[in-house]
Amino acid sequence: MNPQLLSDGQPVDPSDERLVAYLDGELDIVDRDQLEQELVDDVALRTRLQELQRGWDLLDELPDATPSEKLVETTMELVISDLTKASRTNRKWWQRVPLVVPLAVVCSLSAALGYGFVELRRQAAFDRELDDLRLVENLDAYLDGSDLKLMRTLAGNADWRRVVDALKIGESNSSVVTDNPAIAKTDDQRLLHLSEMPDQELGSLAAAWASFQNFNDATRAKIRRTAETVSLQTDADELLATMKDYSLWKASLPTELIDAIEGNTSASPIEGTEPLSRDDAIEQAITLTQERTRRESSRLLSESTIKTIMSLLEHILKQRLEDPASPTSIAKARAEKWAYERYAGHVDHERIQNMLMAALTDDGRPRPTSYLKVPGMNDKELELLEIWLPSEDLRNLDILSGDVPMLRASALKTWAAAAVSRSTEHVEMSVLDSYRMLSDGERQRYDLGPPEGLQRKLTENQRDRRYSRRGGGRSSRSSTTESDHE
Amino acid sequence: MRYQQSDPDVRLMLRVKEDDAAAFETLVRRYQTRLVRLMQHMGPREMAEDLAQETFLRVYRARTRYEPGAKFATWLYTIAGNVARNANRSAGRRNEVIEVDAPLGNDSAGGMMLASAATDESGMMPTRLVEKTERADIVRQAIEQLGSRQRMALMLSRFENLSYAEIAEAMGLSSKAVKSLLSRARVNLREILQPYIDAGVIPQEPK
């Protein structure tokens, strides 16, 4: 039993090498077929093949390795301690500590020990606070999203994802939670993140921290447990992102829907109605959010987008008015007639133009211009609007409405109406403004007259200006002056 | 890019590169058993877990330099090979041939133990068909008699199912050299174990 073994430098029998390559599946098809033919014909070669394979098969006798259950845990502890050590060498105010310690040692051993003890305790408390800070960064998510089953249900709902994305369009700066789940995973990253955090976010974080500190021990323990449970999930990052989204969504929902979604047993349905199932409640809440986000999305339109929309509306109106028999031309003629009669021959064409545009973008809600009977924007005009929109607004439109034509049309109409409303908006005129708008001659006349006369005149001016705002007059200065001539 | 798309561990490692500790924990869980088994044969046996841990730590420390040029496992085993080699050098075991790739040959203690397991006092007859744990000991000692490079190639081929090309990458060799290494490893295993098979200590056919 004294086998002579081949060292790495010794040549190996080419036949053995070929057999081993065959056993390892490393021969190409041609060589393999050829060898298999030889194996059929050559008993000795077949025996050699079996011998080489048998030793290999015996490797199955080796038991599986069974690492200690603590291996993962201790490895992660080492990684974290490694990171902490590395980060401390980078911290400027940390670097001062080694200067203090030797001085203290020189002065007095006991003082150094005392310092060390205090420092250790301070460090331990600091580390604990940093751990809690990780929770506080996502406090709302942990508080609202502890039902992981619900979170996974929502994450799998495409409609929910879309409305939450739409909801987030205008909320990006208002959330305490960090957008990047990878941020603040380690102590040093958290410190770095804190040092670079804008004041507003820092203030929000401080408020969340204060809330966390005000919770009782049981609530704090529950939040820590939720965070730990989430961190142990294989989809922890995605789960936390869903929890943050849910928290944001939840804040926009009425209580009865939240209770139905979360399955709160204390939730009492409206008398005479069946309690909502979770699925129905989610569906209703999604519809509600869709309506809300569409309504609110118009306030996100930039000034340049408003101008773009207004230019297009002017273009559309011009095209419609080219046909004198079109309903828009008829409506315009009626409005001009009305203004002529109302202002004794003085017609404010700009105001009428604005009134027509307001009627054009009428979204069905009662408005002073509804009587104009101008047909709303048709599909072709809406399509044109979509083409004219800047890409950023188009992205928002996609998030809001996806590929659903009805939703897209509805959002576009809302935006067009908002553009008209915003571009014709006027600052409320004060009494002083009204006084300043009087001509010099008028001012002199009213100044010399009884105060009641001046007051009546100024009040009339303000009333006219308010009307102009409702009716869509772009500039009421001229209309006010016209009314003066009545 | 190809590996990034096809190897989920590469994607995990790219997350680790972005300081995602959770992704690293997943990798540790996924590879701990395989790495400990490798270390049981490549380094001082009693240090297998420590060496596996050291390998993971080195992977983490090297995360910022990681580039997905190959399978993640290949990169991991390259590091593991270095860790095992350093550990063996530190342990300075004179009885084991670690740095030189010569096998232990006929004067090894392992070989003597194998012999005693296989024969009776007369040295002529097989004593018995040994139990599973003893068979495992025989096989383990047989592996220990191989040179470290043969052993590494054997472990990566047999237990990690790496191709010649992948083993070559992990060990910094050519595919041809790996082919020769694995041939020598098989031939040597056959030389060591065949007497036990012939003597009936180990069954002829796998159980």
XYZ file of C-alpha atoms in Angstrom:
693
model
C 0.000 0.000 0.000
C 2.601 2.498 -1.049
C 1.137 4.248 -4.020
C 3.474 6.281 -6.170
C 1.550 9.436 -6.825
C 1.879 11.827 -9.707
C 3.133 15.243 -8.684
C 2.155 18.331 -10.666
C 5.364 18.280 -12.655
C 5.094 14.689 -13.808
C 3.579 13.878 -17.185
C 0.240 12.168 -17.197
C -0.704 9.395 -19.587
C -2.473 11.090 -22.559
C -4.981 8.247 -22.581
C -5.851 8.926 -18.929
C -6.095 12.633 -19.669
C -8.534 11.917 -22.477
C -10.628 9.615 -20.288
C -10.761 12.211 -17.493
C -11.777 14.958 -19.927
C -14.503 12.614 -21.170
C -15.726 11.974 -17.607
C -15.701 15.715 -16.919
C -17.736 16.406 -20.055
C -14.964 18.517 -21.575
C -14.446 16.623 -24.856
C -15.934 18.035 -28.013
C -18.511 15.966 -29.886
C -16.086 14.464 -32.396
C -13.549 13.349 -29.754
C -16.327 12.079 -27.548
C -17.887 9.948 -30.281
C -14.499 8.559 -31.211
C -13.654 7.676 -27.621
C -17.020 6.062 -27.053
C -16.418 3.873 -30.085
C -13.011 2.890 -28.681
C -14.604 2.109 -25.323
C -17.013 -0.270 -27.004
C -14.159 -2.107 -28.648
C -11.487 -1.985 -25.922
C -12.180 -3.771 -22.625
C -8.964 -2.535 -20.956
C -9.829 1.060 -21.772
C -13.306 0.542 -20.361
C -11.880 -0.895 -17.152
C -9.513 2.064 -16.804
C -12.403 4.448 -17.262
C -14.328 2.704 -14.489
C -11.315 2.830 -12.152
C -10.866 6.549 -12.695
C -14.540 7.151 -12.118
C -14.757 4.926 -9.045
C -12.268 7.024 -7.071
C -14.265 10.087 -8.053
C -17.541 8.483 -6.982
C -16.072 7.737 -3.575
C -15.891 11.470 -2.932
C -19.617 11.177 -2.252
C -18.643 9.496 1.007
C -17.505 12.855 2.368
C -20.103 14.301 4.703
C -21.588 17.716 3.968
C -20.028 20.581 5.846
C -22.266 21.897 8.598
C -21.195 25.416 9.430
C -22.073 26.780 12.821
C -25.410 28.547 12.930
C -23.599 31.612 14.172
C -21.279 31.867 11.186
C -23.478 34.284 9.257
C -24.200 36.349 12.340
C -20.580 36.673 13.417
C -19.469 37.386 9.854
C -21.951 40.233 9.585
C -20.843 41.552 12.984
C -17.246 41.550 11.782
C -18.237 43.345 8.591
C -20.085 46.012 10.539
C -17.264 46.431 13.040
C -14.852 46.664 10.130
C -16.953 49.397 8.589
C -17.279 51.296 11.849
C -13.519 51.141 12.387
C -12.870 52.404 8.892
C -15.388 55.193 9.211
C -13.994 56.440 12.482
C -10.662 57.100 10.886
C -12.457 59.383 8.461
C -14.437 61.412 10.948
C -12.908 64.765 11.707
C -14.336 65.203 15.170
C -13.579 61.602 15.974
C -9.942 62.206 15.223
C -9.726 64.559 18.132
C -10.371 61.791 20.622
C -6.909 60.210 20.382
C -5.404 63.622 21.216
C -7.494 63.919 24.315
C -6.850 60.437 25.590
C -3.017 60.560 25.772
C -3.201 63.887 27.571
C -5.593 62.445 30.064
C -3.323 59.436 30.554
C -0.363 61.686 31.243
C -2.297 63.784 33.732
C -3.786 60.946 35.671
C -4.436 57.279 35.134
C -7.658 57.466 37.046
C -8.828 60.420 34.981
C -8.110 58.434 31.834
C -10.041 55.476 33.137
C -12.895 57.730 34.056
C -12.787 59.334 30.658
C -12.673 55.959 28.986
C -15.633 54.758 30.965
C -17.669 57.841 30.154
C -16.579 57.671 26.528
C -17.557 54.038 26.278
C -20.956 54.717 27.740
C -21.413 57.706 25.513
C -20.358 55.658 22.500
C -22.717 52.836 23.442
C -25.579 55.283 23.828
C -24.584 56.939 20.573
C -24.573 53.581 18.761
C -27.999 52.774 20.172
C -29.306 56.104 18.981
C -27.859 55.512 15.532
C -29.663 52.181 15.381
C -32.903 53.896 16.305
C -32.215 56.625 13.784
C -32.396 54.015 11.039
C -35.921 53.256 12.213
C -36.869 56.892 12.521
C -35.795 57.598 8.950
C -38.592 55.259 7.951
C -40.819 55.722 10.973
C -44.062 56.212 9.063
C -43.341 53.152 6.937
C -42.799 50.950 9.979
C -45.818 52.368 11.776
C -48.235 52.070 8.857
C -46.855 49.126 6.913
C -46.410 46.439 9.528
C -48.890 44.128 7.741
C -46.381 42.556 5.342
C -49.044 40.445 3.630
C -50.986 43.587 2.751
C -47.770 45.233 1.544
C -47.047 42.341 -0.801
C -50.637 42.382 -2.079
C -50.339 46.090 -2.876
C -46.906 45.692 -4.453
C -48.420 43.200 -6.884
C -51.277 45.555 -7.842
C -50.305 47.508 -10.999
C -53.111 50.064 -10.539
C -51.938 50.771 -7.019
C -48.380 51.240 -8.185
C -49.555 53.758 -10.769
C -51.661 55.860 -8.413
C -48.915 55.872 -5.805
C -46.385 56.991 -8.400
C -48.810 59.715 -9.417
C -49.282 60.681 -5.780
C -45.537 60.988 -5.399
C -45.187 63.446 -8.290
C -45.950 66.311 -5.987
C -44.701 64.796 -2.754
C -41.022 64.269 -3.484
C -39.834 66.956 -1.128
C -42.270 66.449 1.657
C -41.296 63.033 2.922
C -38.954 62.349 5.769
C -37.974 58.978 4.427
C -34.942 58.665 2.202
C -35.504 57.742 -1.411
C -32.604 55.346 -1.562
C -33.118 52.310 0.632
C -29.409 51.626 0.585
C -28.787 54.929 2.324
C -28.241 54.844 6.031
C -27.688 51.129 6.322
C -24.500 51.538 8.286
C -23.491 53.882 11.050
C -20.967 55.830 9.039
C -23.314 56.193 6.098
C -26.007 57.429 8.397
C -23.684 60.060 9.851
C -22.549 61.115 6.410
C -26.129 61.242 5.207
C -27.107 63.354 8.199
C -24.264 65.786 7.676
C -25.323 66.334 4.072
C -29.049 66.484 4.732
C -30.783 69.765 3.809
C -32.171 71.767 6.738
C -35.776 71.050 5.819
C -35.255 67.281 5.802
C -33.190 67.491 8.955
C -36.071 69.343 10.612
C -38.521 66.640 9.527
C -36.174 63.970 10.795
C -35.858 65.767 14.108
C -39.654 65.888 14.368
C -39.871 62.158 13.605
C -37.173 61.520 16.191
C -39.140 63.480 18.784
C -42.261 61.452 17.942
C -40.331 58.216 18.319
C -38.972 59.298 21.692
C -42.486 60.163 22.828
C -43.798 56.671 22.082
C -44.102 54.345 25.027
C -41.673 51.445 25.411
C -44.126 48.914 23.951
C -44.659 50.943 20.772
C -40.951 51.524 20.333
C -40.322 47.809 20.811
C -43.021 46.999 18.240
C -41.447 49.349 15.694
C -38.029 47.774 16.290
C -39.544 44.307 15.852
C -41.206 45.319 12.583
C -37.933 46.756 11.299
C -36.073 43.603 12.239
C -38.694 41.374 10.604
C -38.526 43.418 7.412
C -34.727 43.313 7.340
C -34.829 39.520 7.501
C -36.996 39.204 4.382
C -35.348 38.306 1.110
C -37.175 41.217 -0.544
C -36.439 43.625 2.312
C -35.622 46.638 0.131
C -38.683 46.261 -2.062
C -40.832 45.667 0.982
C -39.605 48.811 2.714
C -40.200 50.825 -0.459
C -43.789 49.526 -0.584
C -44.250 50.354 3.096
C -43.107 53.933 2.477
C -45.480 54.229 -0.473
C -48.332 52.790 1.546
C -47.704 55.279 4.326
C -47.835 58.124 1.819
C -51.011 56.731 0.262
C -52.674 56.091 3.592
C -52.292 59.754 4.553
C -54.522 60.684 1.602
C -57.342 58.245 2.373
C -60.503 58.601 4.491
C -60.555 56.664 7.740
C -63.301 54.216 6.766
C -61.343 53.061 3.733
C -58.143 52.703 5.764
C -60.001 50.614 8.348
C -61.417 48.358 5.633
C -58.020 47.985 3.947
C -56.215 47.254 7.197
C -59.026 45.013 8.433
C -59.494 46.911 11.668
C -62.120 45.046 13.631
C -63.263 48.215 15.328
C -64.237 49.691 11.993
C -67.977 50.184 11.861
C -69.519 50.497 8.398
C -72.125 53.111 7.651
C -75.429 52.012 9.052
C -77.365 49.780 6.713
C -74.371 48.966 4.529
C -72.265 45.831 4.335
C -68.673 46.150 5.516
C -66.264 46.574 2.606
C -63.952 43.700 1.761
C -60.245 44.500 1.655
C -60.104 44.110 -2.135
C -63.105 46.378 -2.681
C -61.702 48.952 -0.293
C -58.361 48.948 -2.123
C -60.160 49.367 -5.441
C -62.260 52.269 -4.134
C -59.245 53.924 -2.594
C -57.325 53.624 -5.858
C -60.177 55.316 -7.754
C -60.303 58.050 -5.142
C -56.579 58.664 -5.435
C -56.802 58.694 -9.236
C -59.369 61.495 -9.090
C -57.411 63.441 -6.541
C -54.078 63.206 -8.310
C -55.624 64.243 -11.621
C -57.198 67.250 -9.944
C -54.046 68.240 -8.140
C -51.640 67.551 -10.964
C -52.575 70.835 -12.646
C -50.900 72.845 -9.906
C -47.603 71.251 -10.880
C -47.696 72.727 -14.366
C -44.839 75.156 -14.869
C -45.320 78.734 -16.088
C -43.817 77.819 -19.436
C -46.220 74.872 -19.771
C -49.129 77.197 -18.983
C -47.943 79.554 -21.722
C -47.601 76.636 -24.128
C -51.127 75.443 -23.405
C -52.501 78.972 -23.753
C -50.772 79.405 -27.114
C -52.324 76.191 -28.316
C -55.782 77.197 -27.070
C -55.474 80.503 -28.904
C -54.507 78.553 -32.006
C -57.495 76.218 -31.646
C -59.866 79.109 -31.069
C -58.517 80.917 -34.119
C -59.102 77.855 -36.256
C -62.646 77.421 -34.989
C -63.468 81.087 -35.611
C -62.388 80.837 -39.222
C -65.770 79.263 -39.906
C -68.390 81.985 -39.183
C -71.098 79.331 -38.891
C -69.289 77.266 -36.271
C -70.834 77.078 -32.794
C -67.774 78.888 -31.412
C -68.216 81.793 -33.859
C -71.892 81.989 -32.946
C -71.043 81.973 -29.250
C -68.493 84.724 -29.811
C -71.024 86.871 -31.656
C -73.492 86.431 -28.801
C -70.882 87.387 -26.227
C -69.901 90.485 -28.150
C -73.533 91.480 -28.433
C -73.968 90.998 -24.702
C -70.889 93.090 -23.902
C -71.957 95.790 -26.293
C -75.294 96.073 -24.555
C -73.792 95.744 -21.085
C -71.053 98.363 -21.566
C -72.904 100.753 -23.851
C -70.999 100.027 -27.022
C -67.615 99.230 -25.482
C -66.545 95.663 -26.172
C -63.475 94.161 -24.465
C -62.335 91.660 -27.075
C -59.564 90.271 -24.890
C -62.030 89.468 -22.167
C -64.326 87.741 -24.634
C -61.355 85.764 -25.959
C -60.633 84.578 -22.422
C -64.265 83.731 -21.818
C -64.286 81.625 -24.974
C -61.151 79.802 -23.894
C -62.664 79.154 -20.488
C -65.739 77.739 -22.234
C -63.540 75.695 -24.562
C -61.872 73.990 -21.630
C -65.095 73.645 -19.666
C -64.813 70.410 -17.724
C -68.499 70.191 -16.998
C -68.448 72.029 -13.727
C -70.840 75.013 -13.507
C -69.052 78.189 -14.593
C -70.238 81.689 -15.529
C -69.161 80.957 -19.106
C -71.208 77.781 -19.507
C -73.975 79.678 -21.272
C -71.621 80.362 -24.177
C -72.296 76.885 -25.560
C -68.820 76.436 -26.961
C -68.080 72.766 -27.678
C -65.294 71.373 -25.467
C -61.960 70.235 -26.869
C -62.368 67.320 -29.239
C -60.062 64.271 -29.503
C -57.981 65.818 -32.269
C -57.437 69.010 -30.274
C -56.528 66.994 -27.182
C -54.088 64.987 -29.251
C -52.548 68.247 -30.437
C -52.236 69.376 -26.831
C -50.440 66.150 -25.945
C -47.978 66.744 -28.773
C -47.292 70.289 -27.601
C -46.672 69.347 -23.971
C -43.073 69.394 -22.661
C -41.606 65.954 -22.006
C -41.633 66.343 -18.234
C -45.392 66.977 -18.232
C -45.853 64.071 -20.614
C -44.061 61.843 -18.129
C -46.435 63.028 -15.432
C -49.350 62.361 -17.764
C -48.071 58.805 -18.279
C -47.771 58.272 -14.538
C -51.208 59.745 -13.925
C -53.153 57.993 -16.642
C -51.021 55.244 -18.116
C -52.319 54.154 -21.493
C -56.004 54.570 -20.669
C -57.362 57.053 -23.310
C -60.275 58.180 -21.153
C -57.988 58.986 -18.217
C -55.530 60.796 -20.483
C -58.269 62.928 -22.043
C -59.671 63.752 -18.641
C -56.252 64.814 -17.301
C -55.540 66.931 -20.397
C -58.884 68.732 -20.078
C -58.172 69.405 -16.394
C -54.772 70.837 -17.285
C -56.182 73.024 -20.074
C -58.828 74.411 -17.713
C -56.146 75.027 -15.077
C -53.993 76.858 -17.627
C -56.840 79.208 -18.526
C -57.703 79.753 -14.896
C -54.104 80.455 -13.861
C -53.251 82.736 -16.755
C -56.311 84.881 -16.190
C -55.907 85.041 -12.438
C -55.505 88.442 -10.848
C -54.393 89.554 -7.492
C -57.308 90.856 -5.520
C -57.280 94.611 -5.810
C -57.146 96.504 -2.581
C -59.076 99.758 -2.000
C -55.773 101.611 -2.250
C -55.030 99.923 -5.624
C -58.472 100.897 -6.791
C -57.831 104.502 -5.737
C -54.479 104.555 -7.526
C -56.099 103.335 -10.728
C -58.289 106.401 -10.963
C -57.212 108.947 -13.538
C -55.859 112.254 -12.185
C -59.032 114.073 -13.125
C -61.253 111.491 -11.490
C -59.142 111.444 -8.346
C -59.333 115.227 -8.085
C -63.102 115.189 -8.579
C -63.766 112.454 -6.019
C -61.283 113.919 -3.527
C -63.226 117.146 -3.520
C -66.600 115.439 -3.333
C -68.291 113.757 -0.340
C -66.450 110.643 1.000
C -69.452 108.399 0.267
C -69.035 109.122 -3.448
C -65.377 108.056 -3.405
C -66.224 104.924 -1.412
C -68.998 103.951 -3.847
C -66.693 104.471 -6.820
C -63.861 102.383 -5.337
C -66.253 99.567 -4.378
C -67.621 99.468 -7.917
C -64.112 99.207 -9.315
C -63.323 96.282 -7.012
C -66.563 94.516 -7.917
C -65.831 94.900 -11.616
C -62.336 93.492 -11.102
C -63.725 90.464 -9.231
C -66.154 89.831 -12.037
C -63.334 90.075 -14.515
C -61.462 87.342 -12.591
C -64.407 84.953 -12.609
C -65.257 85.604 -16.209
C -61.681 85.164 -17.336
C -60.684 88.711 -18.288
C -56.903 88.778 -18.844
C -56.666 92.501 -18.188
C -59.365 94.282 -16.310
C -57.704 97.670 -16.411
C -59.394 98.508 -19.708
C -62.709 96.991 -18.741
C -62.728 98.967 -15.509
C -62.093 102.103 -17.439
C -64.863 101.242 -19.845
C -67.307 100.839 -17.006
C -66.319 104.254 -15.776
C -67.841 105.685 -18.879
C -71.243 104.238 -18.211
C -22.282 42.383 -18.749
C -23.172 38.818 -19.678
C -22.390 37.589 -16.200
C -24.253 40.485 -14.685
C -27.370 39.375 -16.493
C -27.063 35.624 -16.009
C -25.457 35.180 -12.611
C -27.725 36.288 -9.754
C -24.738 36.289 -7.421
C -23.017 38.858 -9.602
C -26.075 41.070 -9.258
C -25.970 40.590 -5.496
C -22.267 41.444 -5.428
C -22.946 44.620 -7.398
C -25.409 45.583 -4.685
C -22.748 44.814 -2.073
C -20.473 47.147 -4.009
C -23.078 49.835 -3.315
C -22.764 49.023 0.410
C -25.899 46.901 0.567
C -25.186 44.803 3.640
C -28.361 42.744 3.198
C -27.162 41.559 -0.200
C -23.863 40.564 1.340
C -25.667 38.581 4.032
C -27.529 36.705 1.303
C -24.241 35.816 -0.354
C -22.763 34.644 2.959
C -25.775 32.416 3.568
C -25.619 31.054 0.050
C -21.931 30.179 0.074
C -21.108 29.417 3.698
C -21.560 25.636 3.464
C -19.616 25.314 0.237
C -16.821 27.541 1.437
C -16.470 25.717 4.755
C -16.310 22.398 2.885
C -13.627 23.772 0.589
C -11.652 25.080 3.542
C -11.927 21.743 5.343
C -9.801 20.313 2.552
C -7.670 23.272 1.577
C -6.598 24.743 4.915
C -5.982 23.540 8.451
C -9.145 21.533 9.033
C -9.912 22.882 12.480
C -9.809 26.421 11.075
C -12.272 25.822 8.237
C -14.967 28.148 9.569
C -12.482 30.863 10.478
C -10.996 30.696 7.008
C -14.428 30.829 5.385
C -15.182 33.884 7.478
C -11.862 35.468 6.564
C -12.698 34.876 2.896
C -16.070 36.587 3.264
C -14.439 39.522 5.015
C -11.907 39.896 2.218
C -14.708 39.787 -0.307
C -16.470 42.586 1.545
C -13.330 44.676 1.862
C -12.652 44.223 -1.840
C -16.237 45.120 -2.828
C -15.417 48.542 -4.236
C -12.891 46.996 -6.623
C -15.242 44.234 -7.783
C -15.923 44.126 -11.500
C -18.296 41.514 -12.910
C -15.901 39.892 -15.339
C -16.732 36.280 -14.499
C -19.024 34.160 -12.363
C -19.099 35.408 -8.785
C -18.107 31.940 -7.542
C -14.907 32.043 -9.578
C -13.870 35.300 -7.924
C -14.833 33.996 -4.483
C -12.777 30.816 -4.901
C -9.764 32.796 -6.077
C -9.864 34.693 -2.795
C -10.557 31.490 -0.863
C -7.506 29.852 -2.447
C -5.315 32.761 -1.320
C -6.722 32.676 2.199
C -6.126 28.918 2.474
C -2.585 29.225 1.146
C -1.743 31.964 3.649
C -3.252 29.977 6.501
C -1.234 26.902 5.577
C 1.917 28.978 5.365
C 1.225 30.430 8.795
C 0.437 27.064 10.308
C 3.763 25.844 8.981
C 2.807 22.253 8.990
C 5.873 20.317 8.110
C 4.107 17.023 7.670
C 1.895 18.302 4.941
C 3.141 19.383 1.618
C 1.381 22.642 0.990
C 3.470 25.048 -0.967
C 5.281 22.487 -3.050
C 2.858 20.556 -5.089
C 4.456 17.212 -4.511
C 2.142 14.591 -3.046
C 2.848 13.074 0.318
C 3.685 9.687 -1.159
C 4.358 6.552 0.803
C 5.722 7.913 4.074
C 2.731 9.901 5.145
C 0.994 9.415 8.430
C -2.276 9.508 6.543
C -1.208 6.608 4.403
C -0.321 4.606 7.494
C -3.702 5.274 9.008
C -5.375 4.174 5.843
C -3.312 1.010 5.841
C -4.265 0.146 9.381
C -7.889 0.661 8.607
C -7.710 -1.660 5.702
C -5.746 -4.632 6.972
C -5.558 -6.809 10.054
C -2.514 -7.158 12.248
C -0.854 -9.513 9.806
C -1.146 -6.815 7.171
C -2.542 -9.377 4.805
C -6.299 -9.669 5.173
C -9.028 -7.125 5.239
C -10.501 -6.809 8.670
C -13.998 -5.734 7.784
C -16.108 -3.609 5.548
C -15.719 -0.259 7.272
C -18.585 1.963 8.381
C -19.649 5.082 6.517
C -17.775 7.489 8.819
C -14.601 5.472 8.436
C -15.037 5.400 4.675
C -15.351 9.162 4.795
C -12.093 9.317 6.801
C -10.357 7.151 4.235
C -11.525 9.353 1.379
C -10.627 12.547 3.244
C -7.149 11.283 3.973
C -6.820 10.248 0.337
C -7.628 13.827 -0.700
C -5.126 15.158 1.803
C -2.407 13.187 0.095
C -2.933 15.100 -3.126
C -0.943 18.235 -3.809
C -2.755 21.476 -2.939
C -3.354 22.453 -6.565
C -4.732 19.021 -7.458
C -6.909 19.223 -4.360
C -8.210 22.681 -5.255
C -8.969 21.649 -8.830
C -10.678 18.503 -7.568
C -12.853 20.438 -5.108
C -13.877 23.037 -7.678
C -14.643 20.416 -10.311
C -16.315 17.785 -8.183
C -18.210 19.906 -5.665
C -18.617 23.300 -7.308
C -19.236 21.944 -10.816
C -16.960 24.532 -12.372
C -15.766 23.951 -15.938
C -12.081 23.674 -16.802
C -12.171 27.287 -18.006
C -13.725 28.502 -14.777
C -11.305 26.531 -12.631
C -8.477 27.945 -14.710
C -9.732 31.460 -14.007
C -10.133 30.838 -10.282
C -6.665 29.286 -9.978
C -4.843 31.550 -12.419
C -3.901 28.670 -14.721
C -4.539 27.689 -18.320
C -7.367 25.288 -19.169
C -4.767 22.818 -20.395
C -2.997 22.926 -17.025
C -6.314 22.326 -15.280
C -6.983 19.356 -17.533
C -3.633 17.852 -16.545
C -4.171 18.672 -12.850
C -7.539 16.945 -12.797
C -6.157 13.935 -14.665
C -3.377 13.566 -12.096
C -5.887 14.013 -9.290
C -8.099 11.226 -10.658
C -5.179 8.920 -11.317
C -3.754 9.569 -7.850
C -7.105 9.012 -6.169
C -7.398 5.768 -8.012
C -3.884 4.770 -6.871
C -4.669 5.586 -3.241
C -8.132 4.100 -3.038
C -7.879 1.077 -5.298
C -6.140 -1.080 -2.619
C -9.087 -0.488 -0.296
C -11.467 -1.468 -3.033
C -9.367 -4.528 -3.888
C -9.170 -5.493 -0.212
C -12.940 -5.201 0.154
C -12.723 -2.429 2.761
C -14.581 -0.141 0.418
C -17.271 -1.668 -1.737
C -16.570 -2.039 -5.428
C -19.760 -0.312 -6.399
C -21.083 2.838 -4.803
C -23.599 2.150 -2.051
